[in-house]
CSV table of C-alpha atoms in Angstrom, one decimal:
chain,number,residue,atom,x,y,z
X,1,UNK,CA,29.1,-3.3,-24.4
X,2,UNK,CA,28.3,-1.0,-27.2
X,3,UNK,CA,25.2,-2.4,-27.9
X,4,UNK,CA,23.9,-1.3,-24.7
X,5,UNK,CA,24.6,2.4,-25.5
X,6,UNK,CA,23.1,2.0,-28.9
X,7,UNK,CA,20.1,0.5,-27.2
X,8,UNK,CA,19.8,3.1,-24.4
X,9,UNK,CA,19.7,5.8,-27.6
X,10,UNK,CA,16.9,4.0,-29.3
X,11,UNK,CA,14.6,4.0,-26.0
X,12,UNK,CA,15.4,7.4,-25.2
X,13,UNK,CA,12.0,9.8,-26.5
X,14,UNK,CA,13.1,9.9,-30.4
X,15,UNK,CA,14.9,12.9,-31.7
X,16,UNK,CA,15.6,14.1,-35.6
X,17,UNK,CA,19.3,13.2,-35.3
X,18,UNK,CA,18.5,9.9,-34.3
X,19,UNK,CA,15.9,9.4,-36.8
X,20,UNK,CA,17.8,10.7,-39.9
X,21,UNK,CA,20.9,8.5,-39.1
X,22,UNK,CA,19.0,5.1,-40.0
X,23,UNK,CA,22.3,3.9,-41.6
X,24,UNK,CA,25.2,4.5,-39.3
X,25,UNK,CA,23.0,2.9,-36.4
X,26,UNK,CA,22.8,-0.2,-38.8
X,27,UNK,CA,26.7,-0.2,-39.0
X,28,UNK,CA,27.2,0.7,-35.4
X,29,UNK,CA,25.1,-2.8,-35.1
X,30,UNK,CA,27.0,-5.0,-37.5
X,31,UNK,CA,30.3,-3.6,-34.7
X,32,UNK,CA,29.1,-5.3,-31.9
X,33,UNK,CA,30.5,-8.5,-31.6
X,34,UNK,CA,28.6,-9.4,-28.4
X,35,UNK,CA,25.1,-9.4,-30.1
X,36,UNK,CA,24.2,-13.0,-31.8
X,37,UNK,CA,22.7,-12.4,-35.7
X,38,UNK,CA,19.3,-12.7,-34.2
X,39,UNK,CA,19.8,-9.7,-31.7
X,40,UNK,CA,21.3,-7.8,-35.1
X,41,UNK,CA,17.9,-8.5,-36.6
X,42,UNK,CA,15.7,-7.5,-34.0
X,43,UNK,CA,17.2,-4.4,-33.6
X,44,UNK,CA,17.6,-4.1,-37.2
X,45,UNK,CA,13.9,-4.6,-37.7
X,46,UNK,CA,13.1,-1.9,-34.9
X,47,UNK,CA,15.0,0.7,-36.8
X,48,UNK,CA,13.3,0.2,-39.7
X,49,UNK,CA,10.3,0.4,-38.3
X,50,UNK,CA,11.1,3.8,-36.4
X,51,UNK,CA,12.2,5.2,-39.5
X,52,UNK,CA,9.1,4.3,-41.6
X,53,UNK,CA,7.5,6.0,-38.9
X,54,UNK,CA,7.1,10.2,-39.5
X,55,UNK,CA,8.9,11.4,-36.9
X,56,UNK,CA,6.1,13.5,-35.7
X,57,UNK,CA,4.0,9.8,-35.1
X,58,UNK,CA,7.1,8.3,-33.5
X,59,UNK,CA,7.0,11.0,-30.9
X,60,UNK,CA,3.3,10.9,-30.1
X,61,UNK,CA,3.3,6.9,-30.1
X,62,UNK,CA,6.3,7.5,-28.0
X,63,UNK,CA,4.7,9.2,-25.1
X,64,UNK,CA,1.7,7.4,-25.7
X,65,UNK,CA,3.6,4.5,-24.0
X,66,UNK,CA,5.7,5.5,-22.1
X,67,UNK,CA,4.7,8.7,-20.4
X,68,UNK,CA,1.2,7.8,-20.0
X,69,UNK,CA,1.0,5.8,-16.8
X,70,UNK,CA,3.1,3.6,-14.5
X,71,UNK,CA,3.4,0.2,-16.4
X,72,UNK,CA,5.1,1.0,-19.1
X,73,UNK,CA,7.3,3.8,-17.3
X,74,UNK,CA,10.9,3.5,-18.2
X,75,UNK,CA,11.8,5.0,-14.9
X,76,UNK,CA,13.0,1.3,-13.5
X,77,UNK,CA,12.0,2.1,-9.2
X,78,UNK,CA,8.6,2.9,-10.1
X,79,UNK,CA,8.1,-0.7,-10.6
X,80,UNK,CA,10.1,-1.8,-7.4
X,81,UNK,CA,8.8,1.2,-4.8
X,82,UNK,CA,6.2,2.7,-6.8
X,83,UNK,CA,5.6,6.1,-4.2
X,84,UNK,CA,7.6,4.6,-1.1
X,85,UNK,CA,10.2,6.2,1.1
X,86,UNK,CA,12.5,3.3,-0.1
X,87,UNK,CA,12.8,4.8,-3.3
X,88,UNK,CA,14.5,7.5,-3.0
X,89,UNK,CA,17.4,5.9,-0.9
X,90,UNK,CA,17.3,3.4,-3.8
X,91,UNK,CA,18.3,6.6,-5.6
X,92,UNK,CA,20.7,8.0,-3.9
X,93,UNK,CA,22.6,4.5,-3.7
X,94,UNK,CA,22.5,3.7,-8.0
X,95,UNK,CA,23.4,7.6,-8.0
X,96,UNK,CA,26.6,6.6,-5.5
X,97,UNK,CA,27.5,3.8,-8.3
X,98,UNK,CA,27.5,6.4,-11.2
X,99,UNK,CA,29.8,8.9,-9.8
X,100,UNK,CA,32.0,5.9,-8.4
X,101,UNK,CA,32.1,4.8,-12.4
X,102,UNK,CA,33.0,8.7,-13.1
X,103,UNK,CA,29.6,9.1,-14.6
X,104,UNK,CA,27.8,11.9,-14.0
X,105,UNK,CA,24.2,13.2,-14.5
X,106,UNK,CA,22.8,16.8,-15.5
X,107,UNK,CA,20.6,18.2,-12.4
X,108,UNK,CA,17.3,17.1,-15.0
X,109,UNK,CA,18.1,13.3,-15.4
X,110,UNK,CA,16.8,10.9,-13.1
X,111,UNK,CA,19.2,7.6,-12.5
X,112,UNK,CA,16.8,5.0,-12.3
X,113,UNK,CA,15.6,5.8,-16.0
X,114,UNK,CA,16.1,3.0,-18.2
X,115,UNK,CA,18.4,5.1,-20.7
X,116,UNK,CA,21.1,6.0,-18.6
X,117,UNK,CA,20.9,2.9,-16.5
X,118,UNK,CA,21.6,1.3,-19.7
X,119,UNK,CA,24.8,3.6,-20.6
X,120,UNK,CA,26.5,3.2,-17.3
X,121,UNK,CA,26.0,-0.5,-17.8
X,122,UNK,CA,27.7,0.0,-21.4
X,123,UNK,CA,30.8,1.5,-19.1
X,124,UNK,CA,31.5,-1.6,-17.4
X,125,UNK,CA,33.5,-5.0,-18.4
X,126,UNK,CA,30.4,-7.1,-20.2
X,127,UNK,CA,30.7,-9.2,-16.7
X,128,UNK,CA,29.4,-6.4,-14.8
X,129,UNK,CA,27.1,-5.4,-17.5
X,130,UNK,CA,25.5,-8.7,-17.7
X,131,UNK,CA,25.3,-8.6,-14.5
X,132,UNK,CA,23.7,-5.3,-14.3
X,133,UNK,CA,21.3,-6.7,-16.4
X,134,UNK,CA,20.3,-9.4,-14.3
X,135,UNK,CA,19.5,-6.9,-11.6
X,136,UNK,CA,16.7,-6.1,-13.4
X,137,UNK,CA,15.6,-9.0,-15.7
X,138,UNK,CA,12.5,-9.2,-14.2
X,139,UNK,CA,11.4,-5.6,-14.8
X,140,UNK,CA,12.6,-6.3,-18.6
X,141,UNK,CA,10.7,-9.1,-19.1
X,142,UNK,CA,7.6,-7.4,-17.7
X,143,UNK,CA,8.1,-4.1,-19.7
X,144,UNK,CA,8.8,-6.4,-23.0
X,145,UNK,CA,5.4,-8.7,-22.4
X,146,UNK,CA,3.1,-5.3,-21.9
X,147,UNK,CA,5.1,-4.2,-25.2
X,148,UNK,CA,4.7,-7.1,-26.7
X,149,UNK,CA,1.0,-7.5,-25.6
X,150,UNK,CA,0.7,-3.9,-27.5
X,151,UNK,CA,1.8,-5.2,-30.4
X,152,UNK,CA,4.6,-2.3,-30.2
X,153,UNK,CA,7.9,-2.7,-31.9
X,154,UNK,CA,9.7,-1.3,-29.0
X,155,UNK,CA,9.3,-5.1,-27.4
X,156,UNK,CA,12.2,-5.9,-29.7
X,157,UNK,CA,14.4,-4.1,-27.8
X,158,UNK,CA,13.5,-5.0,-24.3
X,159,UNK,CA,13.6,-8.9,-25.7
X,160,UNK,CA,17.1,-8.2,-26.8
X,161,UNK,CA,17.9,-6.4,-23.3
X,162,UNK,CA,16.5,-9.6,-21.5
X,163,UNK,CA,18.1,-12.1,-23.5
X,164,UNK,CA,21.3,-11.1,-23.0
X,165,UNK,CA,20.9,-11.2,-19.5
X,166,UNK,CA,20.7,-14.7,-19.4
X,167,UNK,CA,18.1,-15.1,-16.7
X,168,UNK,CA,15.1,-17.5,-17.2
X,169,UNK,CA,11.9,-15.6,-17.2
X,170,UNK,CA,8.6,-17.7,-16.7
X,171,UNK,CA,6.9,-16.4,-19.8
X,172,UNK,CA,4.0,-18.3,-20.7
X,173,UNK,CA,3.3,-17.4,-16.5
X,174,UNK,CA,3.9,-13.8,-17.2
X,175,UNK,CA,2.0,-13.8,-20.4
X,176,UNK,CA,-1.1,-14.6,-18.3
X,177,UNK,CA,-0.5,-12.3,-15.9
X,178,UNK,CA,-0.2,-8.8,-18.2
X,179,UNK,CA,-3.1,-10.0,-20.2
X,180,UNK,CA,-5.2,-10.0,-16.6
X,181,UNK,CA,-4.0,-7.2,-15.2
X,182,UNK,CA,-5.7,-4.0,-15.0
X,183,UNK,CA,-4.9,-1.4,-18.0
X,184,UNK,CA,-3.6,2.0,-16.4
X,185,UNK,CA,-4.0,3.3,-20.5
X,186,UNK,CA,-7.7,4.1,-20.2
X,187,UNK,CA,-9.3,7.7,-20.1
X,188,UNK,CA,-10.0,7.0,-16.7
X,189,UNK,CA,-7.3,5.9,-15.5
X,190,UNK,CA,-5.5,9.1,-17.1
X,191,UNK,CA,-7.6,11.3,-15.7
X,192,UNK,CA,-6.5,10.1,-12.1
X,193,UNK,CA,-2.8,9.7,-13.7
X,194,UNK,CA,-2.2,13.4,-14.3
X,195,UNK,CA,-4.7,15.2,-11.8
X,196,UNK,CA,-2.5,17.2,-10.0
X,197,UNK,CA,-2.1,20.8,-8.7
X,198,UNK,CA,-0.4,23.9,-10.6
X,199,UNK,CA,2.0,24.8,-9.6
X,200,UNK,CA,2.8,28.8,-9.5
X,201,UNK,CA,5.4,31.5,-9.0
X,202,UNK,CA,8.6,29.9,-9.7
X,203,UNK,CA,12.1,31.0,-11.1
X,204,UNK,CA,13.8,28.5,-13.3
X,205,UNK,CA,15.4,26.8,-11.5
X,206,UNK,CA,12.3,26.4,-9.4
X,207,UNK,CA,10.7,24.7,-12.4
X,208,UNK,CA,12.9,22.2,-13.0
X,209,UNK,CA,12.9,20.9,-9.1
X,210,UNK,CA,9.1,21.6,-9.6
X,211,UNK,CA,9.0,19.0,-12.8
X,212,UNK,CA,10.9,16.2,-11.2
X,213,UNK,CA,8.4,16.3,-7.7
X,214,UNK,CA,5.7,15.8,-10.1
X,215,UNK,CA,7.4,13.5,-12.4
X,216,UNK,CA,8.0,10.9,-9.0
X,217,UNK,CA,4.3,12.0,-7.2
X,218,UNK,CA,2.1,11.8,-10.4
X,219,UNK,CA,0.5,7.9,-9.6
X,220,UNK,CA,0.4,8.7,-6.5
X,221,UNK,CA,-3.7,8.1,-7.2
X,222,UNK,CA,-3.5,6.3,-10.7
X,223,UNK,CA,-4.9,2.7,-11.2
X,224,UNK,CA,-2.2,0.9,-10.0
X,225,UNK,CA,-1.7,-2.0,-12.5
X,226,UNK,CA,-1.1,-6.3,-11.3
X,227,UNK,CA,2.8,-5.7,-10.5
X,228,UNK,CA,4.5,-9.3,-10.7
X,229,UNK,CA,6.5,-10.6,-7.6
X,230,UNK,CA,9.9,-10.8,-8.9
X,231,UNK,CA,10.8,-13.9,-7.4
X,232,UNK,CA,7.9,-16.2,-9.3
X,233,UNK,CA,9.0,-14.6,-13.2
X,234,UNK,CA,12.5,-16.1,-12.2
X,235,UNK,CA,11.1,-19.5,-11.4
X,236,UNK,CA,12.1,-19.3,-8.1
């Protein structure tokens, strides 16, 4: 499904090349014959949008959002086992499903980030992307109501992502829920976000293992937000 790729490139942190290339996106969208005119639109609308933007904006708005505590993390275990031991077999096993599809990552990518979730799915026969998207429904829905509830154009995408999945999502239920739930956006709750140690005294490659420790122990004493049982946004 091509409009998966295309959608894992517009949520990835916005580069130039991206940005300047407004009007081949909007013909790579018009190519995808499993997107309904509606989906089109919404992602039509989002580009537009990003490209009004200065690119300099997009960025900062961009990690405003998504790199500034848990609940909008794009990083798809931290909203299943948040700092458990559980999450890193949870890695190892989507990492397993990536080199079985002949996919794989650089040493600086993590798997569970939405992205490149989102361009193994677009590997796949749309069966077993659709599929793959139901896996996680539940975690789209919630990322596109605290987008939503933002009043950030990036819901677009995620409403796009969860409607293709076919899986019915109790909104009105999960409406109430994000607009309760504690925000994880304040100065406080940044402070406790990125208190951490410095660390000192290593090569390069050193660095990089350094940066991915943090990147999965950072929360480890944020604010942790209202995170939804999966089973009641389904209906079940």
């Amino acid at each position: 499904m091509t409009s998966l790729r295309l959608i894992a490139l517009l949520l990835d942190y916005p580069e130039k090349e991206v940005w300047d290339n407004a009007q081949e996106l909007n013909n790579l969208i018009k190519q995808c014959a499993e997107l309904s005119e509606y989906h089109k639109e919404l992602i039509n609308q989002f580009i537009e949008q990003m490209t009004q933007t200065p690119l300099m904006d997009l960025q900062a708005q961009y990690g405003d959002l998504f790199e500034r505590g848990r609940s909008l993390s794009l990083l798809l275990f931290e909203h299943v086992h948040g700092e458990s031991r559980d999450r890193g077999q949870a890695m190892i096993d989507l990492l397993n499903q990536y080199n079985a599809a002949g996919m794989e990552l650089t040493a600086k990518q993590l798997p569970d980030y939405l992205p490149t979730y989102l361009e193994y799915l677009s590997q796949l026969t749309v069966y077993e992307s659709i599929d793959g998207l139901k896996d996680i429904a539940s975690i789209l829905a919630l990322l596109k109501e605290r987008l939503s509830q933002r009043q950030s154009f990036y819901s677009n995408l995620l409403q796009v992502l969860v409607e293709q999945s076919g899986e019915a999502i109790a909104q009105e239920r999960l409406a109430e829920t994000v607009a309760n739930e504690a925000k994880d956006d304040t100065p406080q709750a940044l402070d406790a976000v990125w208190e951490e140690e410095q660390i000192k005294f290593l090569g390069d490659e050193g660095c990089a293992s350094a940066q991915q420790t943090l990147h999965q122990r950072r929360f480890a004493q944020a604010v942790v937000p209202q995170y939804l049982d999966t089973k009641a946004l389904n209906g079940v």
